[in-house]
Coordinates of C-alpha atoms in Angstrom, one line a residue:
Chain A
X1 CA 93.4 -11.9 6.2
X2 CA 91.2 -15.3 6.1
X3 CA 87.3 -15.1 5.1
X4 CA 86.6 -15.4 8.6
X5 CA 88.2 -12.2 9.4
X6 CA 87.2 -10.8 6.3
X7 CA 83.4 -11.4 7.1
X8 CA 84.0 -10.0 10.4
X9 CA 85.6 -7.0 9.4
X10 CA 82.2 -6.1 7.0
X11 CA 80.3 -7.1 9.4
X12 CA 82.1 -4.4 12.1
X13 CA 82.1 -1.9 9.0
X14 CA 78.1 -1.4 9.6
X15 CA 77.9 -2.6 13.0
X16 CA 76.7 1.3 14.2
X17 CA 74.2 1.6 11.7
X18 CA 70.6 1.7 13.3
X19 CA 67.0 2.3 11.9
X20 CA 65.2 4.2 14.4
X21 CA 62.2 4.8 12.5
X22 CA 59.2 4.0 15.1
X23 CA 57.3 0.7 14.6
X24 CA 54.4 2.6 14.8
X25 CA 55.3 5.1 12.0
X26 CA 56.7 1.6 9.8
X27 CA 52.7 0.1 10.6
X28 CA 50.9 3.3 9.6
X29 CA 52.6 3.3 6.4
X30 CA 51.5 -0.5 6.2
X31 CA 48.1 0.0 6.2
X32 CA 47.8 3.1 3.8
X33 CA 49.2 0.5 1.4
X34 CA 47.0 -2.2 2.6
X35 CA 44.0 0.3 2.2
X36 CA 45.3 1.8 -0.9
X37 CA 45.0 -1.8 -2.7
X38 CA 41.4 -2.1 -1.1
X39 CA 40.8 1.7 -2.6
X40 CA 41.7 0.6 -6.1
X41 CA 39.3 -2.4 -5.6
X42 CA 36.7 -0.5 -4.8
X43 CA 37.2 2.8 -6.8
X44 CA 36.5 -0.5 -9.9
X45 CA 33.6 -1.5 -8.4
X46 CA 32.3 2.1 -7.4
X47 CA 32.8 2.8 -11.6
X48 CA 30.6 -0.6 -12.3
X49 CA 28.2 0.5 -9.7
X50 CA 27.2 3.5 -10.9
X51 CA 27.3 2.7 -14.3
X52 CA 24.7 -0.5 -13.4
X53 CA 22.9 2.0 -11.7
X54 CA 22.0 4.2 -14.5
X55 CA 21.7 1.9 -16.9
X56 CA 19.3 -0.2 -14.7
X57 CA 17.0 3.0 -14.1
X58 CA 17.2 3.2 -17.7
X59 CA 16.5 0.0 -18.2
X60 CA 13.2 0.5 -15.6
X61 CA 12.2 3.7 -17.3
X62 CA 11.5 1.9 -20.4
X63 CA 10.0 -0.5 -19.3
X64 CA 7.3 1.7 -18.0
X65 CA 7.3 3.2 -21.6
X66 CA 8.7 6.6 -21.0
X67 CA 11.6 5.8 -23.7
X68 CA 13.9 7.6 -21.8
X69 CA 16.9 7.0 -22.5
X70 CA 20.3 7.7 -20.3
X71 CA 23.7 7.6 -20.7
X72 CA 26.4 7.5 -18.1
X73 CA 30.0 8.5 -18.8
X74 CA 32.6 7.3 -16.2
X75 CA 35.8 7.0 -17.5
X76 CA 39.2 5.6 -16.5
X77 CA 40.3 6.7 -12.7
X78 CA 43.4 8.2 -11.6
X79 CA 44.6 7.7 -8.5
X80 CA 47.0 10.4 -6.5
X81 CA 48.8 10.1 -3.6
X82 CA 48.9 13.1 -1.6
X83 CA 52.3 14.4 0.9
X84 CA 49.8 14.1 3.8
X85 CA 49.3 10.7 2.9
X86 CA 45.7 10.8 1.7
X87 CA 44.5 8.9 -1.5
X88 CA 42.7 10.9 -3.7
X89 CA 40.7 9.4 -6.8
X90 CA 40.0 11.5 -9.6
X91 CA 37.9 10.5 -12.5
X92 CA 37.0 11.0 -15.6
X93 CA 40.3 10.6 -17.7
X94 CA 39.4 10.1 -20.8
X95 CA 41.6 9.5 -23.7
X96 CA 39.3 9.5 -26.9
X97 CA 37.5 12.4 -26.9
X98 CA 36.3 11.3 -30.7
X99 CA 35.6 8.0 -29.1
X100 CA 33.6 9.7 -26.7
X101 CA 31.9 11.9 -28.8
X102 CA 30.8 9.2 -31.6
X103 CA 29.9 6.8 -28.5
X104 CA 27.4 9.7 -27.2
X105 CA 26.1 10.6 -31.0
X106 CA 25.1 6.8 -30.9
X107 CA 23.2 7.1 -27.7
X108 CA 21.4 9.7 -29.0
X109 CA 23.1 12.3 -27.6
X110 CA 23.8 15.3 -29.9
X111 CA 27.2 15.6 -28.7
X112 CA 30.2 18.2 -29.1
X113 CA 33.6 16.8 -27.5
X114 CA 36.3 19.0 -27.8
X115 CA 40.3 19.5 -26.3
X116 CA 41.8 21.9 -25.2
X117 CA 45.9 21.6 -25.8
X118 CA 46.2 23.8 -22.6
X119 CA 44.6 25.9 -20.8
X120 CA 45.6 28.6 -22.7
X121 CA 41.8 29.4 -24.1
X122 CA 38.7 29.9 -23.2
X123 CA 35.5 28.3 -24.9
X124 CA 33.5 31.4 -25.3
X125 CA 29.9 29.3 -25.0
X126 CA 27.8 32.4 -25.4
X127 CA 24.8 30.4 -26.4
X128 CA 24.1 28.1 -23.0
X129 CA 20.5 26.8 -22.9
X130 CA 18.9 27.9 -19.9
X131 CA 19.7 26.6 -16.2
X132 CA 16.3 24.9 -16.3
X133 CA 17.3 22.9 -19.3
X134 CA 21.2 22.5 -18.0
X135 CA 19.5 20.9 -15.2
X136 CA 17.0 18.5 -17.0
X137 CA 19.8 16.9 -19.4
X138 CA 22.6 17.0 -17.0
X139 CA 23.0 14.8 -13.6
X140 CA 26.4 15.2 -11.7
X141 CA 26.4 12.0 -9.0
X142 CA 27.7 13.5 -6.0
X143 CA 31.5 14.1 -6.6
X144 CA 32.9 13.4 -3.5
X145 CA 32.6 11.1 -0.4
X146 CA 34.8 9.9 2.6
X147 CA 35.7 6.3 2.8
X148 CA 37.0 4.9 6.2
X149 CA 39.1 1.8 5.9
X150 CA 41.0 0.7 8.9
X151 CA 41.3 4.2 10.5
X152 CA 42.2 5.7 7.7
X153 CA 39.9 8.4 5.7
X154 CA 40.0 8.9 2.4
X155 CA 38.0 11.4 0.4
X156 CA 37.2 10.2 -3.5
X157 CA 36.4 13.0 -6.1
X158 CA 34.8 11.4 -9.3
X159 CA 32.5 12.6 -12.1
X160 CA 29.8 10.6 -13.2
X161 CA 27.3 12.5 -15.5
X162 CA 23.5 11.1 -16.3
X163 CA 22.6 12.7 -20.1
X164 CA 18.6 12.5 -20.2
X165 CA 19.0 13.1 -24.0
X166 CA 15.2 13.4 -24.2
X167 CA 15.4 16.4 -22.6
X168 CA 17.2 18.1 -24.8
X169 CA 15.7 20.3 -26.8
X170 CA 15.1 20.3 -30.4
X171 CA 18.3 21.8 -32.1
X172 CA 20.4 21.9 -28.9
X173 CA 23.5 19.8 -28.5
X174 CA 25.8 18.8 -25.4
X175 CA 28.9 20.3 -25.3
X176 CA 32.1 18.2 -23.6
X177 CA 35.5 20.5 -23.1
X178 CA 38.5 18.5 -21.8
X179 CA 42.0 20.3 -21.0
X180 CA 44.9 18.1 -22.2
X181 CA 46.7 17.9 -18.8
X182 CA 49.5 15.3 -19.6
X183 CA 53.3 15.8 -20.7
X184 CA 54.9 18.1 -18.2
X185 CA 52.3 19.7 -16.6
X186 CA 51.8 16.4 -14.4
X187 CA 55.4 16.4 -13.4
X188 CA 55.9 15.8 -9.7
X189 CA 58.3 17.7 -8.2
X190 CA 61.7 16.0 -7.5
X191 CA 61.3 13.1 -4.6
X192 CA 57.2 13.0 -4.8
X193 CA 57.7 9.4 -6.7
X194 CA 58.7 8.4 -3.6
X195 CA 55.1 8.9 -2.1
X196 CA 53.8 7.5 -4.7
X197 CA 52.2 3.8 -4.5
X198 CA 54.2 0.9 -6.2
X199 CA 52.7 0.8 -10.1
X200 CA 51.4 4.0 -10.4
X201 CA 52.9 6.7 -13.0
X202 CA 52.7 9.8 -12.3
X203 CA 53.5 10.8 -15.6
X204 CA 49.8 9.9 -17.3
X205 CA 48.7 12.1 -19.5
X206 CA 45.0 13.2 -19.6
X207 CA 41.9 15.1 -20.0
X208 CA 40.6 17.4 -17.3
X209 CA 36.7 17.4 -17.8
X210 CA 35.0 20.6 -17.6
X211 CA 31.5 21.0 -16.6
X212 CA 29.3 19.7 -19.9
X213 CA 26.9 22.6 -20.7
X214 CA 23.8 22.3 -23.1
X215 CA 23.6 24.2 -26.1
X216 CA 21.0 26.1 -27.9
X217 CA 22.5 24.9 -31.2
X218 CA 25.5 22.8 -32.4
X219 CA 28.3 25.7 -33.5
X220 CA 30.9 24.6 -31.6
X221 CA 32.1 27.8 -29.5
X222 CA 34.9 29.7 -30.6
X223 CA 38.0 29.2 -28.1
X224 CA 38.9 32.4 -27.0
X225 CA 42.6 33.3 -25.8
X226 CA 42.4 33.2 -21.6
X227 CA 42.9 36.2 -20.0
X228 CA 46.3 35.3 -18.6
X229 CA 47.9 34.1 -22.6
X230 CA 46.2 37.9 -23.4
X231 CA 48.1 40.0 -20.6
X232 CA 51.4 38.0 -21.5
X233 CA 51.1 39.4 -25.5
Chain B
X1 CA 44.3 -8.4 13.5
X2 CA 46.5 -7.6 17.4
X3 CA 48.4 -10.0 17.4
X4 CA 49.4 -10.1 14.0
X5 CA 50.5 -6.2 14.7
X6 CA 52.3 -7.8 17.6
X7 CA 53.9 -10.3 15.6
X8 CA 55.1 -8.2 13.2
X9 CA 56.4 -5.1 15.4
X10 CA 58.7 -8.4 17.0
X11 CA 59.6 -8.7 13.5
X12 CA 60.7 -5.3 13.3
X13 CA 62.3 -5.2 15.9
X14 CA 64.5 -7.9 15.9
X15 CA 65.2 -7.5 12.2
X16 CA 65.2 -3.7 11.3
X17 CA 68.9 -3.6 12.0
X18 CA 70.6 -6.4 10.4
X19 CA 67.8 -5.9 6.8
X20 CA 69.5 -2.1 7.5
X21 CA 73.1 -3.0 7.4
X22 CA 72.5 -5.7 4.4
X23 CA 71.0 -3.3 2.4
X24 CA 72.8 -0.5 3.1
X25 CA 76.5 -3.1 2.0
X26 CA 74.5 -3.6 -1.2
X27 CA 73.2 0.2 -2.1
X28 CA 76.5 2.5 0.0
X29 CA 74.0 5.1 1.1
X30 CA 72.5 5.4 4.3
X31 CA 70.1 7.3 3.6
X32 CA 68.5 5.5 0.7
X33 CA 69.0 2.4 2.9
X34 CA 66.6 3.3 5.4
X35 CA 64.3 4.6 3.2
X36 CA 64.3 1.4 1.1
X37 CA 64.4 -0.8 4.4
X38 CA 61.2 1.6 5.9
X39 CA 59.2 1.0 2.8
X40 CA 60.3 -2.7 2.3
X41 CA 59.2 -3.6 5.9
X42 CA 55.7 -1.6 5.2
X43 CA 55.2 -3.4 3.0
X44 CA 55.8 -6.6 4.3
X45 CA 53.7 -5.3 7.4
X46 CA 50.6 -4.8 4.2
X47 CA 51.2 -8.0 3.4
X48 CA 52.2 -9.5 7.1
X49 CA 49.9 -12.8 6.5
X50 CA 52.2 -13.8 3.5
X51 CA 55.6 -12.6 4.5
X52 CA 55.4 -14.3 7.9
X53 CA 54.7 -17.5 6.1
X54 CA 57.8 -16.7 4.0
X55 CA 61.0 -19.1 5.2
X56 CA 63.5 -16.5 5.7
X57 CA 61.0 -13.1 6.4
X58 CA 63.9 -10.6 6.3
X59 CA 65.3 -11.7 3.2
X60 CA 62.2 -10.8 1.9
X61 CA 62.6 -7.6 3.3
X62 CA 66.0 -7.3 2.1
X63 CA 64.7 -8.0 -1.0
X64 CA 62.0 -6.2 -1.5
X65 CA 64.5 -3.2 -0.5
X66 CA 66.5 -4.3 -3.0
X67 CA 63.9 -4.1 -6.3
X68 CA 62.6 -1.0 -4.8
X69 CA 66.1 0.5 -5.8
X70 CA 65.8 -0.4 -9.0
X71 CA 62.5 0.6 -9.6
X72 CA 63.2 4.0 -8.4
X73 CA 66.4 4.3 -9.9
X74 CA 64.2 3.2 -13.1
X75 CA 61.9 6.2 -12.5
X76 CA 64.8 8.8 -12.1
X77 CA 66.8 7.6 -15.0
X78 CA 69.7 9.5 -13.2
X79 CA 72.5 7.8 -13.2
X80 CA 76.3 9.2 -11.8
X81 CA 79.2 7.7 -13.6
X82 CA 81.7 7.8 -11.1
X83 CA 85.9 7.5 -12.6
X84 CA 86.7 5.5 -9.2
X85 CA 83.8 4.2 -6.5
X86 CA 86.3 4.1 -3.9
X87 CA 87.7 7.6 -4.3
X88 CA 83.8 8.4 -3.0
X89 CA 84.9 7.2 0.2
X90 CA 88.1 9.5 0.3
X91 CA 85.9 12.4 -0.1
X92 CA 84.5 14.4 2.8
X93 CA 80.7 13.3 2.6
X94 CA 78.4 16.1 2.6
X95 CA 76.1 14.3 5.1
X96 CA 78.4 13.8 7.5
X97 CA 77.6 11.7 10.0
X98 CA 74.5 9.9 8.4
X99 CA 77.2 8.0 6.4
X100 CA 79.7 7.8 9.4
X101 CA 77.8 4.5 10.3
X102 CA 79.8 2.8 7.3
X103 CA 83.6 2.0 7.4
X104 CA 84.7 4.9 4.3
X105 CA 87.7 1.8 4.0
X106 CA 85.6 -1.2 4.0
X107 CA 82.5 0.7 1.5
X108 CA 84.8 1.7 -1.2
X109 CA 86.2 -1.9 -1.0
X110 CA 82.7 -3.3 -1.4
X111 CA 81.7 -0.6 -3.9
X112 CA 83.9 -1.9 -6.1
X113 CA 82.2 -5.3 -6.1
X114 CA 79.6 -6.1 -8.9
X115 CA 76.3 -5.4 -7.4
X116 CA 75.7 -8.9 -7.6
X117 CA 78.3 -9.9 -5.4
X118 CA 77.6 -7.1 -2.6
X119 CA 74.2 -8.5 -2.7
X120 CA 75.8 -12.0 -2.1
X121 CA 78.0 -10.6 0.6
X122 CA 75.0 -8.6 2.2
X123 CA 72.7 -12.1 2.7
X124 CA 75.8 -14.0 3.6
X125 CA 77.1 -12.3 5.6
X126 CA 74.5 -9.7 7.8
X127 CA 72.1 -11.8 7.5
X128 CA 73.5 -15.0 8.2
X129 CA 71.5 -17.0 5.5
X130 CA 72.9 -20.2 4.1
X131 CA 74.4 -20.5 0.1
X132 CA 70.9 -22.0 -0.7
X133 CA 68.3 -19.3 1.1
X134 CA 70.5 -16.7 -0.9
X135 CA 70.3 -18.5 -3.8
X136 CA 66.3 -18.8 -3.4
X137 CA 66.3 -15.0 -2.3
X138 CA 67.9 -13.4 -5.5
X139 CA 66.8 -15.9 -7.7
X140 CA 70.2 -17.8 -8.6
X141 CA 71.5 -20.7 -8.4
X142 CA 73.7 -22.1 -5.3
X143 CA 76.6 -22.4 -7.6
X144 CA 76.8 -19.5 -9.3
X145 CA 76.4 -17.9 -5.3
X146 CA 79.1 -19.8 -4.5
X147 CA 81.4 -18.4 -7.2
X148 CA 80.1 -14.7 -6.4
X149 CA 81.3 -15.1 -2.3
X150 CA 84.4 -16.7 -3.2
X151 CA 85.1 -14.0 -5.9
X152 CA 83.8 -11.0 -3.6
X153 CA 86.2 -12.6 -1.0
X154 CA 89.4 -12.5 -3.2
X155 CA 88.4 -9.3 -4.1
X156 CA 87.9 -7.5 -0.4
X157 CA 90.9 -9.6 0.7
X158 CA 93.2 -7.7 -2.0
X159 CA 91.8 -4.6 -1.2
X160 CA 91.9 -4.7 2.4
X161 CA 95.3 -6.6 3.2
X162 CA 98.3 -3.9 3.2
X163 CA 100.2 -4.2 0.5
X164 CA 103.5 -5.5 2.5
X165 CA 101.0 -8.7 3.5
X166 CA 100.2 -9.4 0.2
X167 CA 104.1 -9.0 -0.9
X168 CA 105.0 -11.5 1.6
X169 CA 104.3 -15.2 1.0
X170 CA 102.2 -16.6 4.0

């Protein structure tokens, strides 16, 4: 057998293997990457945005001799693939709740950041400051909105919260829950990687926030087994 | 923005196929093969202003198929030690036809080729390109592709000449 019969007979070995996957369906998945890469460009700039935002209303506040104060929390973002292809960008995730909480305190911000290992408790806060007070200190930015990029839609979730720490009253303090969601909790069931953009680990750990509430003091609330860990005991 | 589409579903066209068959000599699984060579060319179809530019566009493809494997093999960390590769071919695959398209003969000859050298064999060979486009495309030099062909050669050649051929003197 020379090499030129060789190389024929590999080449005859695959000769009735076809892709018949459809241009179309090839070019679809082409520009959910395309658009995914635009996503992460502007999910960065949405962050900076906001943050500028805030600080620049601050900033304009002061000037006018309010001294009010705000502070703006918007963490890392985490982007998911979902099975129906959408793109889905969650956000906060942050990693240093003491950070956080000492990074608050400094603002002026009498602040309480706690995690939860699971979501095996509850945080039983049985002191909340009244809803006109919860609404005063806290601003939630809109938490979701559609994006169109070439055809494709693509609904953002983030969490960006506006402390006015000036309205907090005397006493009162902000209190941050986060559930530690990472380890296996975030595993993806076997062949999701594959959905999953190139670079992107589904294996992050993380904080879930919860919604901040304002408190009429600073004891940090008790955290309370959940119903479900009670039934199981 | 049209007639780049257009320009790259001629792409696909003409190349899907042979970028199959290359990367299917260098992986053994049809399956995975097209689902490397899907996302490989969607890819290239994100990127369409750069990969056209590229000299040899379905090397790239073949390529980019190529790391793809090892990046998902990377996130699986599953790996199956198999006793003999070509024994696979013996066995009565549990797909059926899907991996009917390969010769059971020729794959378990060219599974028991370094990867290396099937990924030599696969440009060479399906997709035609010369000693120094496959050298540029796997990042070697044309030497050392040399050496892989010729030893990939001497290697199928033993495998797949009956053993009364090689017995007798030529």
């Amino acid at each position: 057998m020379n090499d030129q019969e060789l190389a024929i007979a590999v080449q005859e070995s695959v000769r009735s293997a076809h892709l018949n996957i459809p241009a179309e369906q090839i070019m679809h998945r082409g520009r959910a990457i395309r658009a995914r890469r635009r996503i992460g460009a502007l999910a960065g700039g949405l962050t900076a945005v906001a943050v500028a935002l805030v600080l620049a209303s601050g900033l304009g506040a002061g000037q006018q001799g309010t001294g009010r104060a705000r502070t703006a929390v918007a963490a890392a973002w985490t982007v998911r693939e979902a099975a129906n292809g959408t793109v889905t960008i969650d956000a906060p995730q942050n990693t240093n709740p003491a950070g956080l909480q000492q990074a608050l305190r400094a603002d002026g911000v009498n602040a309480i950041v706690r995690v939860m290992p699971s979501q095996s408790c509850d945080y039983a806060t049985t002191s909340d400051a009244p809803p006109a007070v919860q609404r005063a200190v806290l601003t939630v930015l809109p938490q979701t909105m559609t994006v169109r990029i070439d055809g494709e839609t693509f609904r953002l979730r983030e969490a960006v919260y506006i402390i006015h720490p000036d309205a907090m009253p005397r006493g009162s303090a902000l209190f941050l829950a986060f559930v530690d969601r990472g380890g296996p909790n975030l595993m993806t069931p076997v062949g999701a990687h594959r959905r999953l953009p190139p670079g992107l680990n589904p294996y992050v750990p993380g904080f879930k926030p919860l919604n901040p509430v304002v408190l009429n003091n600073d004891t940090v609330p008790a955290c309370v087994p959940s119903a479900s860990v009670r039934l199981t005991k | 923005m049209g007639s780049e589409r257009l320009d790259f579903a001629e792409f696909y066209h003409r190349s899907r196929d042979d970028c199959l068959r290359a990367v299917l000599v260098s992986v053994g699984d049809q399956d995975v093969a097209q689902e490397l060579v899907a996302e490989a060319f969607a890819r290239a179809c994100a990127s369409w202003r750069t990969v056209s530019g590229h000299p040899a566009p379905a090397a790239w493809v073949v390529r980019t198929a190529l790391n793809t494997n090892v990046s998902w093999w990377r996130r699986r960390r599953r790996e199956v030690l198999v006793a003999d590769p070509g024994a696979i071919a013996d066995l009565p695959t549990a797909r059926g036809a899907a991996d009917s398209t390969f010769d059971p003969r020729i794959k378990a000859a060219l599974m028991r080729l370094p990867a290396r050298q099937r990924q030599v064999v696969a440009l060479r060979l399906l997709l035609d390109l010369d000693t120094r486009r496959t050298a540029d495309t796997l990042g070697i030099s044309p030497n050392t592709v040399m050496a892989h062909m010729a030893q990939a050669l001497a290697a199928l050649r033993h495998d797949l000449t009956p053993e009364r051929q090689q017995e007798s003197p030529s």
